[in-house]
Amino acid sequence: MKKIWILCITALSLLMGGCSFENMMSDDLWMTVQTQNTAQTSEYAYQDVSELQVAVGESTLNPYQMTTDTSLRIVPLLYDSLTKLNLYYGYDLCIASSVEMQGTSCVVTLRKDVLFSDGTALTAVDIQYSYRQAISGETAYAAQLSNVTGVGILSDDQIRFTLAEADVLFPNLLTFPIIKNGSASNPVGSGRYHLAGENLLEPNPHWYGGDTGKIKAIQLVEQPDRETSFYSMKTGSLDYLFVDGDETIAETGGSIHYVSMPNLIYIGINDSRTLLSDVRFRQMLAASTDRDGLLETAYYDRAQETAVPFPASWEQLAPLTVESDQDFEQVQSLLAQLGLDNRDDEGYIIMGTRRVSVDILVNNENEAKMQIAETLREMLRSVGLDVTVTGVPFAEYQTRVTERQYDLYIGEVKLKNNLDLTSLFTVLTQQTAEENLRVLEAYRQWRQGTATLQSFLELFQTSVPLIPVGTRNGAIYYNREIYYDLSATVQDVFYNIQDW
């Protein structure tokens, strides 16, 4: 009986995560699970949930004064933005009716029916005010607007953003919260909910979208840390909690919904090392890598593989051609081209009398990354490389990566809403191989609109400046009484709350 119960829980978890569990079970077993689920559903009548208890990390509701990720998660409930990320890393219009890009100019036209929760009209003055709040000091939004050099009002419903460099994906960054002009001390928003009492949110009667759905009250519960939040979920003091860490899934007694995040896990390559400077050797490493195998070991179903430095679900990748499979025939062909076809008695590739060796640097304080490194070691050993893993504390790991004291390393970077790879450039600009420098230039040209995404990706995959592995998920833990169909993005974990 215990095994059947575990199986049912596993099936529910996979279904919530968007995976097809049917493909993993026989028809008879799947029918058994379906029958059990139907019986359980018929025995329990779900009631509509109309109230939520949601975690915050601090008392302020000013999005430009928030310092905790927990509090920032509630921002889209209170404040609308010009655009909003959709489920496929594109953008949808929110309080903007249009966004027009031309070089370094971005002109935004506002909807005419947007009111703040106090009933006053939202205009371009409020957009400019919010932008200035966003870039003042070290707010959570300053970095995403760092390419903006100025904001000018064209009319009550039109505003221009001027950029330092052209960026075809700049509209993805117009997700900063809009607050009423002059309201920083007691911020007023136009979002789906408004502050109706102490730590109490209720539907905004002036929201331009109309009905906000079944949730009529959201109680904000201050939580000092993640451990307290997990305990609160177990005891019923919280109903909804987003966690973006890559640790093992916690037991909270509730349900789980996975959220795709732009956290790119990759294998960094030091192309100043003799063999690694040869593009054919880097291509061989990429062809030896089973991305799904690496992620399965470390994250189970909490990550998605990608062969390019972007989330695989990104809508702009759909029409493009991307090579991604592990290919042992290509591995053998490239090894032959490199003259690496001599092996010792144990099957390791040798040059002269010495084995061809590679070391993988990894942060040993991160269990998932250690598992990736150890699995990669076995993959590369299977093609004949003598591979070692060097696990060091995070501080030392950072120093070694900065100083290029590695052959390979297991890295992760969180991309901004516009999937900008600039945060990788601090490493990639140190590359010495001519092919890799061309990749950087192709990337800049694409972002500026003078080259295609396909041309950049083709050059990236043939040059192999690094090996993308995948992107990992965050998790929403929620009260199992909530039976609504959840949709969530990393920018808005309450993405479709109005449709519940």
Short mmCIF file of C-alpha atoms in Angstrom, two decimals:
data_model
loop_
_atom_site.label_atom_id
_atom_site.label_comp_id
_atom_site.label_asym_id
_atom_site.label_seq_id
_atom_site.Cartn_x
_atom_site.Cartn_y
_atom_site.Cartn_z
CA MET A 1 0.00 0.00 0.00
CA LYS A 2 2.86 2.35 0.84
CA LYS A 3 4.42 1.82 -2.60
CA ILE A 4 1.14 2.65 -4.34
CA TRP A 5 0.79 5.83 -2.28
CA ILE A 6 4.32 6.95 -3.20
CA LEU A 7 3.57 6.20 -6.84
CA CYS A 8 0.45 8.36 -6.75
CA ILE A 9 2.34 11.25 -5.19
CA THR A 10 5.07 10.93 -7.83
CA ALA A 11 2.48 10.93 -10.61
CA LEU A 12 0.84 14.09 -9.25
CA SER A 13 4.21 15.83 -8.89
CA LEU A 14 5.18 15.03 -12.47
CA LEU A 15 1.85 16.18 -13.83
CA MET A 16 2.13 19.48 -11.96
CA GLY A 17 5.62 19.89 -13.43
CA GLY A 18 4.32 19.56 -16.97
CA CYS A 19 5.82 16.11 -17.64
CA SER A 20 3.99 13.24 -19.33
CA PHE A 21 3.75 10.46 -16.78
CA GLU A 22 1.76 8.22 -19.11
CA ASN A 23 4.89 7.54 -21.14
CA MET A 24 6.62 6.13 -18.07
CA MET A 25 3.99 3.54 -17.15
CA SER A 26 2.21 0.59 -18.72
CA ASP A 27 -1.42 1.05 -19.80
CA ASP A 28 -2.65 -1.21 -16.98
CA LEU A 29 -0.71 0.66 -14.31
CA TRP A 30 -1.80 4.05 -15.67
CA MET A 31 -5.44 2.91 -15.60
CA THR A 32 -4.96 1.84 -11.97
CA VAL A 33 -3.64 5.27 -10.99
CA GLN A 34 -6.43 7.00 -12.92
CA THR A 35 -9.04 4.86 -11.16
CA GLN A 36 -7.55 5.63 -7.75
CA ASN A 37 -7.41 9.36 -8.49
CA THR A 38 -11.01 9.34 -9.70
CA ALA A 39 -12.12 7.55 -6.55
CA GLN A 40 -10.26 9.99 -4.32
CA THR A 41 -11.71 12.98 -6.19
CA SER A 42 -15.25 11.64 -5.88
CA GLU A 43 -14.78 11.17 -2.13
CA TYR A 44 -13.60 14.76 -1.58
CA ALA A 45 -15.40 17.83 -2.89
CA TYR A 46 -12.98 20.73 -3.33
CA GLN A 47 -14.18 24.12 -2.17
CA ASP A 48 -13.21 27.34 -3.93
CA VAL A 49 -10.30 28.98 -2.14
CA SER A 50 -10.96 32.70 -1.77
CA GLU A 51 -8.15 33.72 0.60
CA LEU A 52 -4.39 33.24 0.48
CA GLN A 53 -1.64 33.64 3.04
CA VAL A 54 1.51 34.73 1.20
CA ALA A 55 5.05 35.28 2.49
CA VAL A 56 6.88 38.61 2.53
CA GLY A 57 10.37 39.24 3.82
CA GLU A 58 9.95 42.76 5.18
CA SER A 59 7.30 45.31 6.09
CA THR A 60 7.69 47.79 3.23
CA LEU A 61 5.43 47.61 0.18
CA ASN A 62 7.53 50.07 -1.82
CA PRO A 63 9.04 47.92 -4.59
CA TYR A 64 12.03 50.22 -4.81
CA GLN A 65 12.87 49.77 -1.14
CA MET A 66 12.39 46.00 -0.99
CA THR A 67 15.57 44.02 -0.41
CA THR A 68 14.29 40.45 -0.11
CA ASP A 69 13.35 38.18 -2.97
CA THR A 70 10.34 36.97 -0.96
CA SER A 71 8.81 40.46 -0.88
CA LEU A 72 9.64 41.20 -4.52
CA ARG A 73 7.45 38.24 -5.53
CA ILE A 74 4.28 40.10 -4.51
CA VAL A 75 5.15 43.25 -6.50
CA PRO A 76 3.15 42.24 -9.64
CA LEU A 77 0.03 41.88 -7.49
CA LEU A 78 0.15 45.53 -6.44
CA TYR A 79 1.85 47.24 -9.37
CA ASP A 80 1.42 46.90 -13.11
CA SER A 81 4.33 47.30 -15.50
CA LEU A 82 4.57 48.44 -19.11
CA THR A 83 5.20 44.91 -20.33
CA LYS A 84 5.06 41.51 -18.71
CA LEU A 85 7.06 38.36 -19.42
CA ASN A 86 4.99 35.53 -20.81
CA LEU A 87 5.52 31.80 -20.29
CA TYR A 88 7.95 31.61 -23.22
CA TYR A 89 10.32 34.47 -22.31
CA GLY A 90 8.68 36.84 -24.74
CA TYR A 91 6.76 39.90 -23.60
CA ASP A 92 3.08 40.75 -23.49
CA LEU A 93 1.76 44.29 -23.33
CA CYS A 94 0.49 45.24 -19.90
CA ILE A 95 -0.29 48.94 -19.38
CA ALA A 96 1.50 49.73 -22.64
CA SER A 97 -0.66 49.59 -25.76
CA SER A 98 2.38 49.52 -28.05
CA VAL A 99 6.18 49.42 -27.91
CA GLU A 100 8.13 50.65 -30.94
CA MET A 101 11.88 50.02 -31.23
CA GLN A 102 14.08 51.97 -33.64
CA GLY A 103 17.81 51.76 -33.00
CA THR A 104 18.50 53.18 -29.57
CA SER A 105 15.00 54.65 -29.25
CA CYS A 106 12.06 52.89 -27.64
CA VAL A 107 8.71 54.71 -27.76
CA VAL A 108 5.99 53.38 -25.49
CA THR A 109 2.33 54.33 -25.87
CA LEU A 110 0.12 53.80 -22.81
CA ARG A 111 -3.35 52.34 -22.55
CA LYS A 112 -5.92 55.06 -21.95
CA ASP A 113 -8.04 53.09 -19.47
CA VAL A 114 -5.52 52.52 -16.68
CA LEU A 115 -6.32 53.93 -13.25
CA PHE A 116 -4.43 53.70 -10.00
CA SER A 117 -6.15 52.01 -7.08
CA ASP A 118 -7.17 55.46 -5.77
CA GLY A 119 -9.09 56.13 -9.00
CA THR A 120 -6.66 58.63 -10.55
CA ALA A 121 -5.40 58.25 -14.13
CA LEU A 122 -1.99 56.79 -14.92
CA THR A 123 0.07 58.95 -17.31
CA ALA A 124 3.58 59.21 -18.73
CA VAL A 125 4.58 61.34 -15.73
CA ASP A 126 4.09 58.30 -13.51
CA ILE A 127 6.26 56.19 -15.83
CA GLN A 128 9.09 58.71 -15.67
CA TYR A 129 8.77 58.98 -11.90
CA SER A 130 8.86 55.19 -11.50
CA TYR A 131 11.92 54.92 -13.75
CA ARG A 132 13.75 57.46 -11.59
CA GLN A 133 12.81 55.50 -8.49
CA ALA A 134 14.04 52.30 -10.12
CA ILE A 135 17.52 53.62 -10.90
CA SER A 136 18.02 55.47 -7.61
CA GLY A 137 20.41 53.63 -5.34
CA GLU A 138 20.75 49.86 -5.37
CA THR A 139 17.18 48.82 -6.16
CA ALA A 140 16.31 45.40 -7.52
CA TYR A 141 15.51 47.04 -10.87
CA ALA A 142 18.54 49.27 -11.40
CA ALA A 143 20.61 46.62 -13.19
CA GLN A 144 17.92 45.77 -15.73
CA LEU A 145 17.64 49.46 -16.71
CA SER A 146 21.39 50.13 -16.86
CA ASN A 147 21.30 50.45 -20.66
CA VAL A 148 18.85 53.38 -20.45
CA THR A 149 20.45 56.83 -20.69
CA GLY A 150 17.28 58.90 -20.47
CA VAL A 151 13.48 58.93 -20.38
CA GLY A 152 11.52 61.71 -22.04
CA ILE A 153 7.79 62.43 -21.94
CA LEU A 154 6.27 62.92 -25.41
CA SER A 155 2.65 63.33 -24.28
CA ASP A 156 0.34 62.22 -21.48
CA ASP A 157 0.20 58.74 -22.98
CA GLN A 158 3.56 58.44 -24.71
CA ILE A 159 7.15 58.23 -23.44
CA ARG A 160 10.56 57.58 -25.00
CA PHE A 161 13.39 55.50 -23.53
CA THR A 162 16.83 56.26 -24.99
CA LEU A 163 19.39 53.46 -24.83
CA ALA A 164 23.17 53.51 -24.71
CA GLU A 165 23.23 50.56 -27.13
CA ALA A 166 20.49 49.18 -29.35
CA ASP A 167 18.87 46.04 -27.93
CA VAL A 168 16.23 44.11 -29.83
CA LEU A 169 15.02 42.56 -26.56
CA PHE A 170 14.74 45.78 -24.56
CA PRO A 171 10.91 45.51 -24.32
CA ASN A 172 11.47 42.52 -22.00
CA LEU A 173 12.99 44.94 -19.50
CA LEU A 174 9.95 47.21 -19.26
CA THR A 175 8.73 45.07 -16.38
CA PHE A 176 9.65 47.51 -13.62
CA PRO A 177 6.66 48.42 -11.37
CA ILE A 178 4.79 51.66 -11.99
CA ILE A 179 3.86 53.69 -8.91
CA LYS A 180 1.97 56.96 -8.77
CA ASN A 181 4.02 60.14 -9.14
CA GLY A 182 5.16 61.36 -5.72
CA SER A 183 3.84 58.35 -3.78
CA ALA A 184 7.16 56.76 -2.74
CA SER A 185 6.42 57.18 0.98
CA ASN A 186 3.05 55.44 0.58
CA PRO A 187 3.15 53.87 -2.89
CA VAL A 188 0.00 53.59 -4.98
CA GLY A 189 -0.18 51.08 -7.83
CA SER A 190 -2.60 50.02 -10.55
CA GLY A 191 -2.24 46.28 -10.11
CA ARG A 192 -4.78 43.53 -9.54
CA TYR A 193 -4.76 44.10 -5.77
CA HIS A 194 -4.33 47.02 -3.40
CA LEU A 195 -3.59 47.44 0.29
CA ALA A 196 -6.95 47.37 2.09
CA GLY A 197 -5.78 46.96 5.69
CA GLU A 198 -2.77 45.99 7.74
CA ASN A 199 -0.93 43.37 5.66
CA LEU A 200 -4.18 42.72 3.78
CA LEU A 201 -4.58 42.90 0.00
CA GLU A 202 -7.96 42.97 -1.70
CA PRO A 203 -8.98 43.25 -5.37
CA ASN A 204 -8.37 46.65 -6.93
CA PRO A 205 -11.82 47.89 -8.06
CA HIS A 206 -10.15 50.10 -10.68
CA TRP A 207 -7.94 47.43 -12.29
CA TYR A 208 -8.09 47.81 -16.05
CA GLY A 209 -8.43 44.04 -16.51
CA GLY A 210 -11.74 43.89 -14.67
CA ASP A 211 -12.48 40.80 -12.57
CA THR A 212 -9.51 39.56 -10.54
CA GLY A 213 -10.84 36.04 -10.08
CA LYS A 214 -11.71 33.91 -7.06
CA ILE A 215 -9.06 35.20 -4.64
CA LYS A 216 -10.72 37.98 -2.65
CA ALA A 217 -8.16 38.47 0.11
CA ILE A 218 -4.39 37.98 0.40
CA GLN A 219 -2.86 38.12 3.86
CA LEU A 220 0.82 39.04 3.88
CA VAL A 221 2.80 37.05 6.46
CA GLU A 222 6.29 38.26 7.27
CA GLN A 223 8.86 35.45 7.26
CA PRO A 224 12.46 36.00 8.40
CA ASP A 225 14.03 33.18 6.36
CA ARG A 226 13.38 30.22 4.10
CA GLU A 227 13.39 27.64 6.89
CA THR A 228 10.65 29.55 8.70
CA SER A 229 8.66 29.74 5.47
CA PHE A 230 8.84 25.98 4.95
CA TYR A 231 7.72 25.42 8.53
CA SER A 232 4.84 27.87 8.00
CA MET A 233 3.78 25.94 4.91
CA LYS A 234 3.72 22.72 6.95
CA THR A 235 1.65 24.27 9.74
CA GLY A 236 -0.80 26.02 7.40
CA SER A 237 0.35 29.57 8.19
CA LEU A 238 1.24 30.03 4.51
CA ASP A 239 -0.63 28.94 1.39
CA TYR A 240 1.73 29.98 -1.39
CA LEU A 241 5.54 30.19 -1.46
CA PHE A 242 8.02 30.56 -4.32
CA VAL A 243 11.57 29.27 -3.89
CA ASP A 244 14.28 29.65 -6.53
CA GLY A 245 17.06 27.64 -4.86
CA ASP A 246 18.45 24.47 -6.42
CA GLU A 247 18.41 22.45 -3.22
CA THR A 248 16.39 19.28 -2.78
CA ILE A 249 12.62 19.83 -2.86
CA ALA A 250 11.34 20.42 0.66
CA GLU A 251 8.54 18.47 2.31
CA THR A 252 5.76 20.95 3.08
CA GLY A 253 2.67 18.76 2.96
CA GLY A 254 1.36 20.75 0.00
CA SER A 255 1.54 20.65 -3.79
CA ILE A 256 4.35 21.83 -6.08
CA HIS A 257 4.31 23.72 -9.36
CA TYR A 258 7.62 24.18 -11.18
CA VAL A 259 8.51 27.54 -12.71
CA SER A 260 11.00 27.87 -15.56
CA MET A 261 13.86 30.23 -14.69
CA PRO A 262 16.55 31.82 -16.89
CA ASN A 263 19.30 30.33 -14.69
CA LEU A 264 21.75 28.95 -17.23
CA ILE A 265 23.89 26.01 -16.11
CA TYR A 266 26.93 25.60 -18.33
CA ILE A 267 30.42 24.12 -18.66
CA GLY A 268 33.03 26.84 -18.85
CA ILE A 269 36.11 26.19 -21.03
CA ASN A 270 39.58 27.69 -20.64
CA ASP A 271 40.66 28.06 -24.25
CA SER A 272 44.14 29.23 -23.26
CA ARG A 273 45.04 25.61 -22.43
CA THR A 274 46.80 23.79 -25.29
CA LEU A 275 44.20 21.22 -26.30
CA LEU A 276 41.21 23.38 -25.33
CA SER A 277 42.43 26.13 -27.67
CA ASP A 278 41.65 23.81 -30.60
CA VAL A 279 38.03 24.20 -31.69
CA ARG A 280 37.90 20.52 -32.65
CA PHE A 281 38.69 19.47 -29.08
CA ARG A 282 35.95 21.78 -27.75
CA GLN A 283 33.52 20.38 -30.31
CA MET A 284 34.47 16.88 -29.16
CA LEU A 285 33.67 17.79 -25.55
CA ALA A 286 30.29 19.17 -26.58
CA ALA A 287 29.48 16.05 -28.61
CA SER A 288 30.44 13.88 -25.62
CA THR A 289 28.04 15.67 -23.28
CA ASP A 290 24.67 14.11 -22.49
CA ARG A 291 22.84 17.14 -21.15
CA ASP A 292 19.79 15.21 -20.10
CA GLY A 293 21.96 12.77 -18.17
CA LEU A 294 23.71 15.58 -16.30
CA LEU A 295 20.46 17.26 -15.32
CA GLU A 296 18.65 14.04 -14.46
CA THR A 297 21.35 13.18 -11.93
CA ALA A 298 21.39 16.59 -10.28
CA TYR A 299 17.85 17.94 -10.63
CA TYR A 300 15.58 15.07 -11.70
CA ASP A 301 12.65 16.92 -13.35
CA ARG A 302 13.58 20.37 -12.01
CA ALA A 303 15.58 21.50 -15.06
CA GLN A 304 15.39 21.55 -18.86
CA GLU A 305 18.30 20.87 -21.15
CA THR A 306 19.41 23.43 -23.70
CA ALA A 307 22.15 23.34 -26.33
CA VAL A 308 22.26 27.13 -26.65
CA PRO A 309 22.82 29.83 -24.00
CA PHE A 310 19.08 30.51 -23.65
CA PRO A 311 16.13 28.64 -22.12
CA ALA A 312 14.90 25.95 -24.52
CA SER A 313 11.31 27.22 -24.13
CA TRP A 314 12.17 30.70 -25.43
CA GLU A 315 9.68 31.49 -28.18
CA GLN A 316 12.30 32.85 -30.58
CA LEU A 317 14.06 29.47 -30.74
CA ALA A 318 10.98 27.63 -32.05
CA PRO A 319 11.53 28.32 -35.78
CA LEU A 320 15.32 27.93 -35.65
CA THR A 321 17.63 24.96 -36.23
CA VAL A 322 19.61 23.99 -33.14
CA GLU A 323 21.88 20.93 -32.86
CA SER A 324 21.76 19.31 -29.44
CA ASP A 325 22.28 15.55 -29.38
CA GLN A 326 25.19 13.61 -27.92
CA ASP A 327 27.05 12.17 -30.93
CA PHE A 328 29.70 9.47 -30.42
CA GLU A 329 30.39 9.16 -34.14
CA GLN A 330 31.33 12.82 -34.22
CA VAL A 331 33.45 12.31 -31.10
CA GLN A 332 35.48 9.57 -32.78
CA SER A 333 35.83 11.58 -35.98
CA LEU A 334 37.11 14.66 -34.13
CA LEU A 335 39.53 12.60 -32.04
CA ALA A 336 40.93 11.11 -35.25
CA GLN A 337 41.31 14.59 -36.78
CA LEU A 338 43.21 15.65 -33.66
CA GLY A 339 45.47 12.61 -33.86
CA LEU A 340 44.17 11.38 -30.54
CA ASP A 341 43.59 7.76 -31.50
CA ASN A 342 46.26 6.05 -29.41
CA ARG A 343 45.17 4.45 -26.13
CA ASP A 344 46.85 2.75 -23.22
CA ASP A 345 45.95 -0.63 -21.74
CA GLU A 346 43.10 0.91 -19.70
CA GLY A 347 41.52 2.62 -22.71
CA TYR A 348 42.68 6.17 -21.97
CA ILE A 349 43.80 8.39 -24.85
CA ILE A 350 47.55 9.05 -24.77
CA MET A 351 49.88 11.55 -26.40
CA GLY A 352 53.26 9.88 -26.41
CA THR A 353 53.27 8.14 -23.06
CA ARG A 354 51.04 10.58 -21.19
CA ARG A 355 47.30 10.40 -20.83
CA VAL A 356 45.20 13.28 -22.16
CA SER A 357 43.81 14.76 -18.95
CA VAL A 358 41.16 17.33 -18.11
CA ASP A 359 40.23 18.75 -14.72
CA ILE A 360 36.74 20.01 -13.80
CA LEU A 361 36.52 22.82 -11.23
CA VAL A 362 33.33 22.97 -9.16
CA ASN A 363 31.90 24.61 -6.06
CA ASN A 364 31.82 21.76 -3.54
CA GLU A 365 29.31 23.61 -1.37
CA ASN A 366 26.63 23.00 -4.00
CA GLU A 367 25.50 19.38 -4.07
CA ALA A 368 23.76 19.61 -7.45
CA LYS A 369 26.82 21.10 -9.15
CA MET A 370 29.04 18.42 -7.58
CA GLN A 371 26.75 15.76 -9.03
CA ILE A 372 26.97 17.37 -12.47
CA ALA A 373 30.77 17.47 -12.28
CA GLU A 374 31.03 13.83 -11.22
CA THR A 375 28.60 12.67 -13.92
CA LEU A 376 30.47 14.70 -16.55
CA ARG A 377 33.72 13.10 -15.39
CA GLU A 378 32.30 9.64 -16.16
CA MET A 379 30.95 10.79 -19.54
CA LEU A 380 34.33 12.13 -20.61
CA ARG A 381 36.16 9.10 -19.24
CA SER A 382 33.93 6.94 -21.42
CA VAL A 383 35.46 8.54 -24.53
CA GLY A 384 39.00 8.05 -23.22
CA LEU A 385 39.88 11.24 -21.34
CA ASP A 386 41.58 11.06 -17.94
CA VAL A 387 39.27 13.36 -15.99
CA THR A 388 39.50 14.61 -12.42
CA VAL A 389 37.14 16.78 -10.37
CA THR A 390 38.44 19.55 -8.14
CA GLY A 391 35.81 20.65 -5.65
CA VAL A 392 36.61 23.78 -3.64
CA PRO A 393 34.63 26.19 -1.40
CA PHE A 394 32.67 28.87 -3.25
CA ALA A 395 35.04 31.75 -2.42
CA GLU A 396 38.03 29.84 -3.80
CA TYR A 397 35.96 28.69 -6.78
CA GLN A 398 35.16 32.31 -7.67
CA THR A 399 38.82 33.27 -7.44
CA ARG A 400 39.93 30.40 -9.65
CA VAL A 401 37.29 31.17 -12.29
CA THR A 402 38.27 34.85 -12.33
CA GLU A 403 41.95 33.99 -12.64
CA ARG A 404 41.28 31.20 -15.18
CA GLN A 405 42.78 28.50 -13.00
CA TYR A 406 40.82 25.65 -14.53
CA ASP A 407 40.40 23.49 -17.61
CA LEU A 408 36.62 23.20 -17.32
CA TYR A 409 34.26 24.48 -14.63
CA ILE A 410 30.60 24.01 -13.79
CA GLY A 411 28.94 27.42 -13.78
CA GLU A 412 25.53 29.02 -13.43
CA VAL A 413 24.39 32.51 -14.32
CA LYS A 414 20.98 34.11 -13.89
CA LEU A 415 20.07 35.95 -17.08
CA LYS A 416 18.03 39.13 -16.97
CA ASN A 417 14.51 39.33 -18.42
CA ASN A 418 15.98 40.13 -21.84
CA LEU A 419 18.20 37.02 -21.66
CA ASP A 420 21.30 39.19 -21.91
CA LEU A 421 24.57 37.23 -21.93
CA THR A 422 26.69 40.21 -20.88
CA SER A 423 27.10 38.70 -17.40
CA LEU A 424 29.06 35.90 -19.08
CA PHE A 425 31.30 38.33 -20.93
CA THR A 426 33.52 38.91 -17.89
CA VAL A 427 34.69 35.36 -18.54
CA LEU A 428 34.24 35.12 -22.30
CA THR A 429 36.12 38.33 -23.07
CA GLN A 430 39.19 36.61 -21.63
CA GLN A 431 38.96 33.98 -24.36
CA THR A 432 41.96 33.94 -26.67
CA ALA A 433 40.74 31.68 -29.49
CA GLU A 434 39.90 33.69 -32.59
CA GLU A 435 36.69 31.70 -33.15
CA ASN A 436 35.40 32.66 -29.70
CA LEU A 437 36.10 36.34 -30.24
CA ARG A 438 34.02 36.16 -33.42
CA VAL A 439 31.16 34.68 -31.36
CA LEU A 440 31.18 37.72 -29.09
CA GLU A 441 31.04 40.07 -32.05
CA ALA A 442 28.18 38.09 -33.65
CA TYR A 443 26.29 38.30 -30.37
CA ARG A 444 26.65 42.10 -30.22
CA GLN A 445 25.51 42.43 -33.82
CA TRP A 446 22.40 40.36 -33.18
CA ARG A 447 21.46 42.33 -30.07
CA GLN A 448 21.86 45.56 -32.02
CA GLY A 449 19.62 44.28 -34.81
CA THR A 450 22.29 44.01 -37.54
CA ALA A 451 22.48 40.19 -37.63
CA THR A 452 20.09 37.29 -37.10
CA LEU A 453 19.74 35.09 -34.04
CA GLN A 454 20.25 32.02 -36.26
CA SER A 455 23.63 33.29 -37.48
CA PHE A 456 24.78 33.92 -33.91
CA LEU A 457 23.68 30.47 -32.74
CA GLU A 458 25.35 28.70 -35.66
CA LEU A 459 28.64 30.42 -34.90
CA PHE A 460 28.23 29.74 -31.19
CA GLN A 461 27.68 26.02 -31.72
CA THR A 462 30.59 25.58 -34.11
CA SER A 463 33.02 27.61 -31.99
CA VAL A 464 31.98 26.23 -28.57
CA PRO A 465 33.15 29.06 -26.27
CA LEU A 466 31.23 27.21 -23.54
CA ILE A 467 28.86 24.24 -23.34
CA PRO A 468 25.30 25.07 -22.25
CA VAL A 469 23.73 22.30 -20.18
CA GLY A 470 20.29 23.53 -19.16
CA THR A 471 18.17 25.93 -17.17
CA ARG A 472 16.75 25.00 -13.80
CA ASN A 473 13.33 25.53 -12.28
CA GLY A 474 12.08 27.34 -9.26
CA ALA A 475 9.21 25.84 -7.28
CA ILE A 476 5.91 27.15 -5.99
CA TYR A 477 4.77 25.32 -2.88
CA TYR A 478 1.05 25.78 -2.39
CA ASN A 479 -1.84 24.59 -0.29
CA ARG A 480 -3.21 21.38 -1.78
CA GLU A 481 -6.72 22.84 -1.39
CA ILE A 482 -5.85 25.16 -4.30
CA TYR A 483 -7.00 23.14 -7.29
CA TYR A 484 -6.87 25.97 -9.84
CA ASP A 485 -4.76 25.71 -13.00
CA LEU A 486 -1.62 27.64 -12.06
CA SER A 487 0.58 29.44 -14.56
CA ALA A 488 3.66 31.32 -13.37
CA THR A 489 6.76 33.05 -14.66
CA VAL A 490 9.88 33.99 -12.78
CA GLN A 491 8.82 37.65 -13.14
CA ASP A 492 5.27 37.03 -11.89
CA VAL A 493 4.62 33.91 -9.82
CA PHE A 494 0.94 34.98 -9.70
CA TYR A 495 0.84 35.22 -13.49
CA ASN A 496 -2.76 34.03 -13.96
CA ILE A 497 -4.25 34.55 -10.50
CA GLN A 498 -7.05 36.57 -12.11
CA ASP A 499 -8.11 33.46 -14.04
CA TRP A 500 -8.28 31.08 -11.06
#
